[in-house]
PDB file of C-alpha atoms in Angstrom:
ATOM      1  CA  PRO A  21      10.961  16.430 -16.739  1.00 90.00           C
ATOM      2  CA  SER A  22       7.854  15.966 -14.609  1.00 91.00           C
ATOM      3  CA  PHE A  23       9.935  16.252 -11.432  1.00 93.00           C
ATOM      4  CA  VAL A  24      13.496  17.073 -10.361  1.00 94.00           C
ATOM      5  CA  VAL A  25      15.030  15.814  -7.111  1.00 93.00           C
ATOM      6  CA  ALA A  26      18.509  15.797  -5.573  1.00 94.00           C
ATOM      7  CA  TYR A  27      20.104  12.470  -4.625  1.00 93.00           C
ATOM      8  CA  GLY A  28      23.374  12.977  -2.778  1.00 92.00           C
ATOM      9  CA  THR A  29      25.647  14.885  -5.164  1.00 93.00           C
ATOM     10  CA  ARG A  30      23.546  13.888  -8.180  1.00 95.00           C
ATOM     11  CA  MET A  31      20.400  15.378  -9.685  1.00 96.00           C
ATOM     12  CA  CYS A  32      17.523  13.214 -10.906  1.00 95.00           C
ATOM     13  CA  TYR A  33      15.061  14.055 -13.681  1.00 96.00           C
ATOM     14  CA  GLY A  34      11.800  12.112 -14.038  1.00 94.00           C
ATOM     15  CA  CYS A  35      10.666  11.607 -17.630  1.00 93.00           C
ATOM     16  CA  GLY A  36       7.834   9.093 -17.868  1.00 92.00           C
ATOM     17  CA  SER A  37       9.188   5.568 -17.486  1.00 91.00           C
ATOM     18  CA  THR A  38      12.811   6.811 -17.379  1.00 93.00           C
ATOM     19  CA  LEU A  39      14.691   8.465 -14.532  1.00 94.00           C
ATOM     20  CA  TYR A  40      17.839  10.272 -15.662  1.00 96.00           C
ATOM     21  CA  VAL A  41      20.472  10.478 -12.918  1.00 96.00           C
ATOM     22  CA  SER A  42      23.370  12.881 -13.433  1.00 96.00           C
ATOM     23  CA  GLN A  43      27.061  12.467 -12.834  1.00 94.00           C
ATOM     24  CA  GLN A  44      28.282  13.103  -9.293  1.00 93.00           C
ATOM     25  CA  ASN A  45      28.853  16.800  -8.597  1.00 93.00           C
ATOM     26  CA  ASN A  46      27.689  17.629 -12.123  1.00 93.00           C
ATOM     27  CA  PRO A  47      23.888  18.021 -12.137  1.00 91.00           C
ATOM     28  CA  GLN A  48      23.572  18.707 -15.876  1.00 90.00           C
ATOM     29  CA  GLN A  49      25.772  15.886 -17.161  1.00 93.00           C
ATOM     30  CA  ILE A  50      23.583  13.017 -18.377  1.00 93.00           C
ATOM     31  CA  THR A  51      23.688  10.614 -21.333  1.00 93.00           C
ATOM     32  CA  ALA A  52      20.930   8.379 -22.660  1.00 92.00           C
ATOM     33  CA  ASP A  53      22.955   5.168 -22.446  1.00 92.00           C
ATOM     34  CA  GLN A  54      24.834   5.636 -19.144  1.00 94.00           C
ATOM     35  CA  HIS A  55      22.515   7.691 -16.934  1.00 95.00           C
ATOM     36  CA  ALA A  56      19.029   6.262 -17.472  1.00 94.00           C
ATOM     37  CA  ILE A  57      17.133   4.153 -14.918  1.00 92.00           C
ATOM     38  CA  VAL A  58      14.144   2.259 -16.323  1.00 90.00           C
ATOM     39  CA  MET A  59      11.654   0.318 -14.216  1.00 86.00           C
ATOM     40  CA  PRO A  60      10.774  -3.235 -15.252  1.00 82.00           C
ATOM     41  CA  ASN A  61       7.705  -3.348 -17.522  1.00 84.00           C
ATOM     42  CA  GLN A  62       8.250   0.338 -18.352  1.00 84.00           C
ATOM     43  CA  ARG A  63       6.347   1.502 -15.281  1.00 89.00           C
ATOM     44  CA  VAL A  64       5.874   5.278 -15.169  1.00 93.00           C
ATOM     45  CA  ILE A  65       7.995   6.835 -12.428  1.00 94.00           C
ATOM     46  CA  GLN A  66       5.849   9.536 -10.837  1.00 94.00           C
ATOM     47  CA  ALA A  67       8.209  10.548  -8.009  1.00 94.00           C
ATOM     48  CA  ALA A  68      11.622   9.850  -6.507  1.00 94.00           C
ATOM     49  CA  PHE A  69      12.979  10.688  -3.067  1.00 93.00           C
ATOM     50  CA  PRO A  70      15.855   9.792  -0.722  1.00 92.00           C
ATOM     51  CA  LEU A  71      15.429   9.344   3.019  1.00 90.00           C
ATOM     52  CA  PRO A  72      17.312  11.745   5.315  1.00 84.00           C
ATOM     53  CA  GLY A  73      20.610  10.119   6.203  1.00 83.00           C
ATOM     54  CA  GLY A  74      19.994   7.150   3.887  1.00 86.00           C
ATOM     55  CA  THR A  75      21.851   5.867   0.840  1.00 90.00           C
ATOM     56  CA  ASP A  76      18.911   4.566  -1.211  1.00 94.00           C
ATOM     57  CA  LEU A  77      16.799   6.432  -3.731  1.00 95.00           C
ATOM     58  CA  PHE A  78      13.146   5.443  -3.662  1.00 95.00           C
ATOM     59  CA  LEU A  79      11.097   5.409  -6.854  1.00 95.00           C
ATOM     60  CA  SER A  80       7.316   5.434  -6.795  1.00 95.00           C
ATOM     61  CA  GLY A  81       4.322   5.485  -9.065  1.00 93.00           C
ATOM     62  CA  ASP A  82       0.625   4.707  -9.022  1.00 90.00           C
ATOM     63  CA  ARG A  83       0.342   1.851  -6.476  1.00 91.00           C
ATOM     64  CA  TRP A  84       4.002   0.767  -6.451  1.00 94.00           C
ATOM     65  CA  THR A  85       7.283   1.696  -4.741  1.00 95.00           C
ATOM     66  CA  ALA A  86      10.859   0.468  -5.279  1.00 95.00           C
ATOM     67  CA  ARG A  87      14.417   1.471  -4.401  1.00 94.00           C
ATOM     68  CA  ILE A  88      17.824   1.734  -6.092  1.00 94.00           C
ATOM     69  CA  THR A  89      21.274   2.388  -4.632  1.00 94.00           C
ATOM     70  CA  ASP A  90      24.160   4.509  -5.900  1.00 94.00           C
ATOM     71  CA  ASN A  91      27.360   2.435  -6.297  1.00 93.00           C
ATOM     72  CA  SER A  92      29.465   5.561  -7.073  1.00 92.00           C
ATOM     73  CA  ASP A  93      29.698   4.542 -10.743  1.00 93.00           C
ATOM     74  CA  VAL A  94      27.498   5.564 -13.674  1.00 94.00           C
ATOM     75  CA  PRO A  95      23.819   4.636 -13.160  1.00 94.00           C
ATOM     76  CA  ALA A  96      23.959   2.082 -15.996  1.00 93.00           C
ATOM     77  CA  THR A  97      26.016  -0.138 -13.668  1.00 94.00           C
ATOM     78  CA  TRP A  98      23.586   0.076 -10.726  1.00 93.00           C
ATOM     79  CA  SER A  99      21.608  -2.985  -9.663  1.00 91.00           C
ATOM     80  CA  GLU A 100      18.011  -3.246 -10.870  1.00 89.00           C
ATOM     81  CA  PRO A 101      15.353  -1.536  -8.739  1.00 90.00           C
ATOM     82  CA  VAL A 102      14.200  -3.632  -5.774  1.00 91.00           C
ATOM     83  CA  GLY A 103      10.459  -3.721  -5.188  1.00 91.00           C
ATOM     84  CA  ILE A 104       9.072  -2.579  -1.825  1.00 94.00           C
ATOM     85  CA  SER A 105       5.323  -2.486  -2.448  1.00 93.00           C
ATOM     86  CA  LYS A 106       3.045  -3.547  -5.274  1.00 92.00           C
ATOM     87  CA  ALA A 107       0.044  -1.798  -3.744  1.00 93.00           C
ATOM     88  CA  LEU A 108       1.215   1.506  -2.267  1.00 94.00           C
ATOM     89  CA  GLY A 109       2.783   4.419  -4.103  1.00 93.00           C
ATOM     90  CA  VAL A 110       2.238   7.984  -5.236  1.00 92.00           C
ATOM     91  CA  ALA A 111       0.756   9.349  -8.418  1.00 89.00           C
ATOM     92  CA  LEU A 112       2.318  12.824  -8.041  1.00 92.00           C
ATOM     93  CA  PRO A 113       5.390  14.318  -6.298  1.00 92.00           C
ATOM     94  CA  ASN A 114       3.252  16.651  -4.140  1.00 92.00           C
ATOM     95  CA  LEU A 115       2.024  13.599  -2.195  1.00 94.00           C
ATOM     96  CA  ILE A 116       5.423  13.206  -0.473  1.00 93.00           C
ATOM     97  CA  CYS A 117       6.591  15.339   2.443  1.00 91.00           C
ATOM     98  CA  GLN A 118      10.387  15.111   2.619  1.00 80.00           C
ATOM     99  CA  GLN A 119      10.979  18.028   5.005  1.00 74.00           C
ATOM    100  CA  SER A 120      10.717  15.878   8.115  1.00 70.00           C
ATOM    101  CA  SER A 121      13.057  15.141  10.989  1.00 73.00           C
ATOM    102  CA  GLY A 122      14.702  11.742  11.233  1.00 78.00           C
ATOM    103  CA  GLY A 123      15.110   9.049   8.619  1.00 86.00           C
ATOM    104  CA  HIS A 124      11.552   9.036   7.317  1.00 92.00           C
ATOM    105  CA  VAL A 125       9.093  10.833   5.063  1.00 93.00           C
ATOM    106  CA  PHE A 126       5.309  11.131   5.037  1.00 95.00           C
ATOM    107  CA  ILE A 127       3.384   9.907   2.001  1.00 95.00           C
ATOM    108  CA  VAL A 128      -0.264  10.409   1.062  1.00 96.00           C
ATOM    109  CA  THR A 129      -1.854   7.375  -0.589  1.00 95.00           C
ATOM    110  CA  GLU A 130      -5.429   6.412  -1.298  1.00 94.00           C
ATOM    111  CA  ARG A 131      -5.552   4.353   1.883  1.00 94.00           C
ATOM    112  CA  GLY A 132      -4.375   7.259   4.071  1.00 96.00           C
ATOM    113  CA  VAL A 133      -1.387   9.224   5.343  1.00 96.00           C
ATOM    114  CA  GLU A 134       1.622   6.909   5.566  1.00 96.00           C
ATOM    115  CA  PHE A 135       4.776   6.920   7.682  1.00 95.00           C
ATOM    116  CA  PHE A 136       7.611   5.610   5.483  1.00 95.00           C
ATOM    117  CA  ASP A 137      11.104   4.752   6.725  1.00 93.00           C
ATOM    118  CA  GLY A 138      12.095   2.419   3.902  1.00 93.00           C
ATOM    119  CA  GLN A 139       8.981   0.304   4.418  1.00 95.00           C
ATOM    120  CA  PHE A 140       5.318   1.113   4.735  1.00 95.00           C
ATOM    121  CA  ALA A 141       3.697   0.467   8.094  1.00 94.00           C
ATOM    122  CA  GLN A 142       1.001  -2.207   8.233  1.00 94.00           C
ATOM    123  CA  LYS A 143      -1.616   0.506   8.754  1.00 95.00           C
ATOM    124  CA  PRO A 144      -1.548   4.228   7.835  1.00 96.00           C
ATOM    125  CA  LEU A 145      -1.484   6.931  10.503  1.00 96.00           C
ATOM    126  CA  THR A 146      -5.082   7.765   9.590  1.00 95.00           C
ATOM    127  CA  TYR A 147      -6.326   4.166   9.935  1.00 94.00           C
ATOM    128  CA  LEU A 148      -8.806   4.891  12.731  1.00 92.00           C
ATOM    129  CA  CYS A 149     -10.360   7.616  10.553  1.00 91.00           C
ATOM    130  CA  SER A 150     -10.478   5.572   7.348  1.00 93.00           C
ATOM    131  CA  ASP A 151     -14.203   6.188   6.916  1.00 91.00           C
ATOM    132  CA  VAL A 152     -13.594   9.963   6.873  1.00 92.00           C
ATOM    133  CA  TRP A 153     -10.531   9.632   4.621  1.00 95.00           C
ATOM    134  CA  ALA A 154     -12.800   7.940   2.069  1.00 94.00           C
ATOM    135  CA  SER A 155     -14.392  11.359   1.403  1.00 94.00           C
ATOM    136  CA  VAL A 156     -11.162  12.690  -0.169  1.00 95.00           C
ATOM    137  CA  ASN A 157     -11.660  13.562  -3.841  1.00 95.00           C
ATOM    138  CA  TRP A 158      -8.808  11.504  -5.252  1.00 94.00           C
ATOM    139  CA  ALA A 159      -9.477  12.792  -8.772  1.00 94.00           C
ATOM    140  CA  ALA A 160      -8.110  16.136  -7.507  1.00 94.00           C
ATOM    141  CA  ASN A 161      -5.020  14.646  -5.826  1.00 93.00           C
ATOM    142  CA  TYR A 162      -2.892  17.288  -7.578  1.00 94.00           C
ATOM    143  CA  ALA A 163      -4.328  19.805  -5.082  1.00 94.00           C
ATOM    144  CA  ILE A 164      -3.298  17.912  -1.936  1.00 95.00           C
ATOM    145  CA  GLN A 165      -0.887  19.833   0.291  1.00 93.00           C
ATOM    146  CA  ILE A 166       1.308  18.260   2.987  1.00 95.00           C
ATOM    147  CA  VAL A 167       3.737  19.998   5.334  1.00 94.00           C
ATOM    148  CA  ASP A 168       5.498  18.871   8.505  1.00 94.00           C
ATOM    149  CA  ASP A 169       6.342  20.925  11.589  1.00 91.00           C
ATOM    150  CA  PRO A 170       8.922  18.724  13.374  1.00 89.00           C
ATOM    151  CA  MET A 171       9.430  21.326  16.109  1.00 86.00           C
ATOM    152  CA  GLU A 172       5.791  20.969  17.155  1.00 87.00           C
ATOM    153  CA  PHE A 173       5.442  17.288  16.131  1.00 91.00           C
ATOM    154  CA  LYS A 174       2.542  18.102  13.810  1.00 93.00           C
ATOM    155  CA  LEU A 175       1.854  17.071  10.240  1.00 94.00           C
ATOM    156  CA  TYR A 176      -0.648  19.127   8.240  1.00 95.00           C
ATOM    157  CA  VAL A 177      -2.425  17.604   5.240  1.00 96.00           C
ATOM    158  CA  GLY A 178      -4.820  19.713   3.168  1.00 95.00           C
ATOM    159  CA  VAL A 179      -7.201  17.624   1.049  1.00 95.00           C
ATOM    160  CA  PRO A 180     -10.171  18.249  -1.264  1.00 94.00           C
ATOM    161  CA  THR A 181     -13.297  16.429  -0.131  1.00 93.00           C
ATOM    162  CA  GLY A 182     -16.555  15.643  -1.880  1.00 90.00           C
ATOM    163  CA  VAL A 183     -16.633  17.355  -5.272  1.00 91.00           C
ATOM    164  CA  SER A 184     -14.145  20.085  -4.314  1.00 90.00           C
ATOM    165  CA  THR A 185     -11.075  20.426  -6.535  1.00 91.00           C
ATOM    166  CA  GLU A 186      -9.199  22.554  -3.982  1.00 92.00           C
ATOM    167  CA  PRO A 187      -8.334  21.625  -0.387  1.00 92.00           C
ATOM    168  CA  ASN A 188     -11.259  22.356   1.919  1.00 91.00           C
ATOM    169  CA  ALA A 189     -10.321  20.097   4.847  1.00 92.00           C
ATOM    170  CA  LEU A 190      -7.199  20.114   6.986  1.00 93.00           C
ATOM    171  CA  TRP A 191      -5.973  16.975   8.727  1.00 95.00           C
ATOM    172  CA  VAL A 192      -3.705  17.777  11.670  1.00 93.00           C
ATOM    173  CA  ILE A 193      -1.727  14.755  12.848  1.00 95.00           C
ATOM    174  CA  ASP A 194      -0.068  15.278  16.231  1.00 93.00           C
ATOM    175  CA  TYR A 195       2.678  12.657  16.610  1.00 93.00           C
ATOM    176  CA  GLN A 196       4.147  13.702  19.965  1.00 91.00           C
ATOM    177  CA  ASN A 197       3.276  10.306  21.391  1.00 91.00           C
ATOM    178  CA  GLY A 198       4.394   8.240  18.415  1.00 91.00           C
ATOM    179  CA  LEU A 199       4.256   7.660  14.684  1.00 93.00           C
ATOM    180  CA  THR A 200       1.776   4.799  14.607  1.00 94.00           C
ATOM    181  CA  PHE A 201      -1.974   4.816  14.016  1.00 93.00           C
ATOM    182  CA  ASP A 202      -2.702   4.000  17.669  1.00 91.00           C
ATOM    183  CA  SER A 203      -0.324   6.570  19.202  1.00 92.00           C
ATOM    184  CA  CYS A 204      -0.891   9.751  17.155  1.00 92.00           C
ATOM    185  CA  ASP A 205      -3.786  12.186  17.638  1.00 91.00           C
ATOM    186  CA  ILE A 206      -5.783  13.504  14.687  1.00 92.00           C
ATOM    187  CA  SER A 207      -7.942  16.576  14.202  1.00 90.00           C
ATOM    188  CA  ILE A 208     -10.019  16.950  11.036  1.00 90.00           C
ATOM    189  CA  ASP A 209     -10.969  20.568  10.358  1.00 85.00           C
ATOM    190  CA  VAL A 210     -13.416  21.357   7.554  1.00 82.00           C
ATOM    191  CA  PHE A 211     -13.141  24.951   6.330  1.00 78.00           C
ATOM    192  CA  PRO A 212     -16.009  27.091   4.969  1.00 75.00           C
ATOM    193  CA  ALA A 213     -13.832  28.033   1.968  1.00 79.00           C
ATOM    194  CA  SER A 214     -11.177  26.202  -0.004  1.00 86.00           C
ATOM    195  CA  PHE A 215      -7.480  27.048   0.183  1.00 87.00           C
ATOM    196  CA  SER A 216      -4.488  26.549  -2.071  1.00 88.00           C
ATOM    197  CA  ALA A 217      -1.264  26.260  -0.077  1.00 89.00           C
ATOM    198  CA  LEU A 218       0.180  25.406   3.337  1.00 91.00           C
ATOM    199  CA  GLY A 219       3.462  26.502   4.873  1.00 91.00           C
ATOM    200  CA  VAL A 220       5.062  26.357   8.304  1.00 90.00           C
ATOM    201  CA  ILE A 221       6.726  29.731   8.857  1.00 88.00           C
ATOM    202  CA  LYS A 222       9.020  30.842  11.672  1.00 86.00           C
ATOM    203  CA  GLU A 223       7.664  34.284  12.536  1.00 84.00           C
ATOM    204  CA  ILE A 224      10.187  37.010  13.341  1.00 86.00           C
ATOM    205  CA  ALA A 225       8.072  38.763  15.959  1.00 82.00           C
ATOM    206  CA  SER A 226       7.464  35.733  18.173  1.00 79.00           C
ATOM    207  CA  GLY A 227      10.164  33.292  17.057  1.00 81.00           C
ATOM    208  CA  GLU A 228       7.452  30.617  16.896  1.00 82.00           C
ATOM    209  CA  ASN A 229       6.589  28.286  14.037  1.00 84.00           C
ATOM    210  CA  ASN A 230       3.015  28.758  12.851  1.00 87.00           C
ATOM    211  CA  LEU A 231       0.991  27.340   9.988  1.00 90.00           C
ATOM    212  CA  TRP A 232       0.113  29.809   7.216  1.00 91.00           C
ATOM    213  CA  ILE A 233      -2.664  29.098   4.727  1.00 90.00           C
ATOM    214  CA  GLY A 234      -3.037  30.659   1.272  1.00 89.00           C
ATOM    215  CA  PRO A 235      -6.504  31.194  -0.259  1.00 86.00           C
ATOM    216  CA  SER A 236      -7.528  29.501  -3.500  1.00 82.00           C
ATOM    217  CA  ALA A 237      -8.846  32.817  -4.870  1.00 80.00           C
ATOM    218  CA  ALA A 238      -8.517  36.491  -3.988  1.00 78.00           C
ATOM    219  CA  GLY A 239      -8.394  37.049  -0.254  1.00 76.00           C
ATOM    220  CA  ASN A 240      -6.180  37.194   2.791  1.00 80.00           C
ATOM    221  CA  MET A 241      -3.623  34.684   3.891  1.00 83.00           C
ATOM    222  CA  VAL A 242      -4.403  33.386   7.373  1.00 82.00           C
ATOM    223  CA  HIS A 243      -2.315  31.727  10.034  1.00 81.00           C
ATOM    224  CA  PHE A 244      -2.680  29.732  13.221  1.00 79.00           C
ATOM    225  CA  ASP A 245      -1.569  31.558  16.333  1.00 72.00           C
ATOM    226  CA  SER A 246      -1.040  29.338  19.364  1.00 67.00           C
ATOM    227  CA  SER A 247      -1.142  32.373  21.672  1.00 68.00           C
ATOM    228  CA  THR A 248      -4.767  33.288  20.877  1.00 67.00           C
ATOM    229  CA  THR A 249      -7.927  31.882  22.415  1.00 60.00           C
ATOM    230  CA  GLU A 250     -10.273  32.832  19.597  1.00 59.00           C
ATOM    231  CA  ASP A 251     -11.241  31.284  16.283  1.00 57.00           C
ATOM    232  CA  SER A 252     -11.680  33.895  13.528  1.00 58.00           C
ATOM    233  CA  ARG A 253     -12.536  36.556  16.130  1.00 59.00           C
ATOM    234  CA  VAL A 254     -15.390  34.546  17.616  1.00 61.00           C
ATOM    235  CA  ALA A 255     -15.617  31.976  20.376  1.00 59.00           C
ATOM    236  CA  ILE A 256     -14.189  28.567  19.526  1.00 56.00           C
ATOM    237  CA  ASN A 257     -16.808  25.980  18.611  1.00 57.00           C
ATOM    238  CA  SER A 258     -16.813  23.565  21.546  1.00 57.00           C
ATOM    239  CA  TRP A 259     -18.318  20.648  19.625  1.00 59.00           C
ATOM    240  CA  TRP A 260     -15.936  17.719  19.800  1.00 58.00           C
ATOM    241  CA  GLN A 261     -15.959  14.072  18.776  1.00 60.00           C
ATOM    242  CA  SER A 262     -13.502  11.424  19.857  1.00 62.00           C
ATOM    243  CA  GLY A 263     -11.715   9.078  17.524  1.00 61.00           C
ATOM    244  CA  LEU A 264     -13.035   5.582  17.001  1.00 61.00           C
ATOM    245  CA  ALA A 265     -11.435   2.581  18.739  1.00 59.00           C
ATOM    246  CA  ARG A 266     -12.179  -0.490  16.665  1.00 58.00           C
ATOM    247  CA  GLY A 267     -12.658  -3.918  18.195  1.00 59.00           C
ATOM    248  CA  ALA A 268      -9.662  -5.482  19.899  1.00 62.00           C
ATOM    249  CA  GLU A 269      -7.158  -3.079  18.364  1.00 62.00           C
ATOM    250  CA  LEU A 270      -7.480  -0.679  21.293  1.00 62.00           C
ATOM    251  CA  PRO A 271      -8.936  -1.489  24.720  1.00 64.00           C
ATOM    252  CA  SER A 272     -12.162   0.502  25.027  1.00 64.00           C
ATOM    253  CA  LYS A 273     -15.535   0.650  26.732  1.00 66.00           C
ATOM    254  CA  MET A 274     -18.781   2.434  25.903  1.00 65.00           C
ATOM    255  CA  ILE A 275     -20.163   4.355  28.876  1.00 67.00           C
ATOM    256  CA  ARG A 276     -23.332   6.378  29.387  1.00 65.00           C
ATOM    257  CA  VAL A 277     -22.953   9.965  30.557  1.00 66.00           C
ATOM    258  CA  GLY A 278     -26.290  11.495  31.470  1.00 65.00           C
ATOM    259  CA  ALA A 279     -28.666  10.815  28.615  1.00 60.00           C
ATOM    260  CA  ALA A 280     -25.987  10.573  25.949  1.00 55.00           C
ATOM    261  CA  ASP A 281     -24.033   7.514  24.831  1.00 47.00           C
TER     262      ASP A 281
END
């Protein structure tokens, strides 16, 4: 299988256009005629995921998403998948972050980072930075890393930009104030070297959750430390740029400060 995911007391195995769903409480018991879910038009199922606390299983592929529901009988008796979107979906399982708090997940699509609670929002969380998101090298989407830190209300998304085939930019989405494009805060950090993995680790010494980053080649792992006031042993670069408020979507004014707009 190209992916394996748990769904309640069942285990699901993605195999091209077929999703095999096991018997309840028996993850290895499947049959071709009673345990296969096939999308209409033989669409390739690239990923499947439940929502925390939900009863549906969501299926997704390149630019589409649907859902099915367990009726406690063999999967052959389940209702046909119900379409949710014909435009948004995932091409690989690594583009879904399921380790989140509440009944939602985060999904990375070509239009941006999405909040998904059974439906896609009208605009992605990264909508106000869409021009920067356009620099993501989508041909290397297999390298995208996404991890949530629900204790700190931060979502970290590592993406390859330009011609890079490894993540070299980190999007930090702070959702303390809300999970909509006009309530979250976003920092886009471009690194001098690419990296390969992200993980939020609870450190024994401090008891705090911190982000750890693995290099893409030989080298040291690094981590963010909220107690420090330095950036890689040198003063923090004070250059800063605000996000863009577009038209009537957010009330805004342009003011002149000194000689700078």
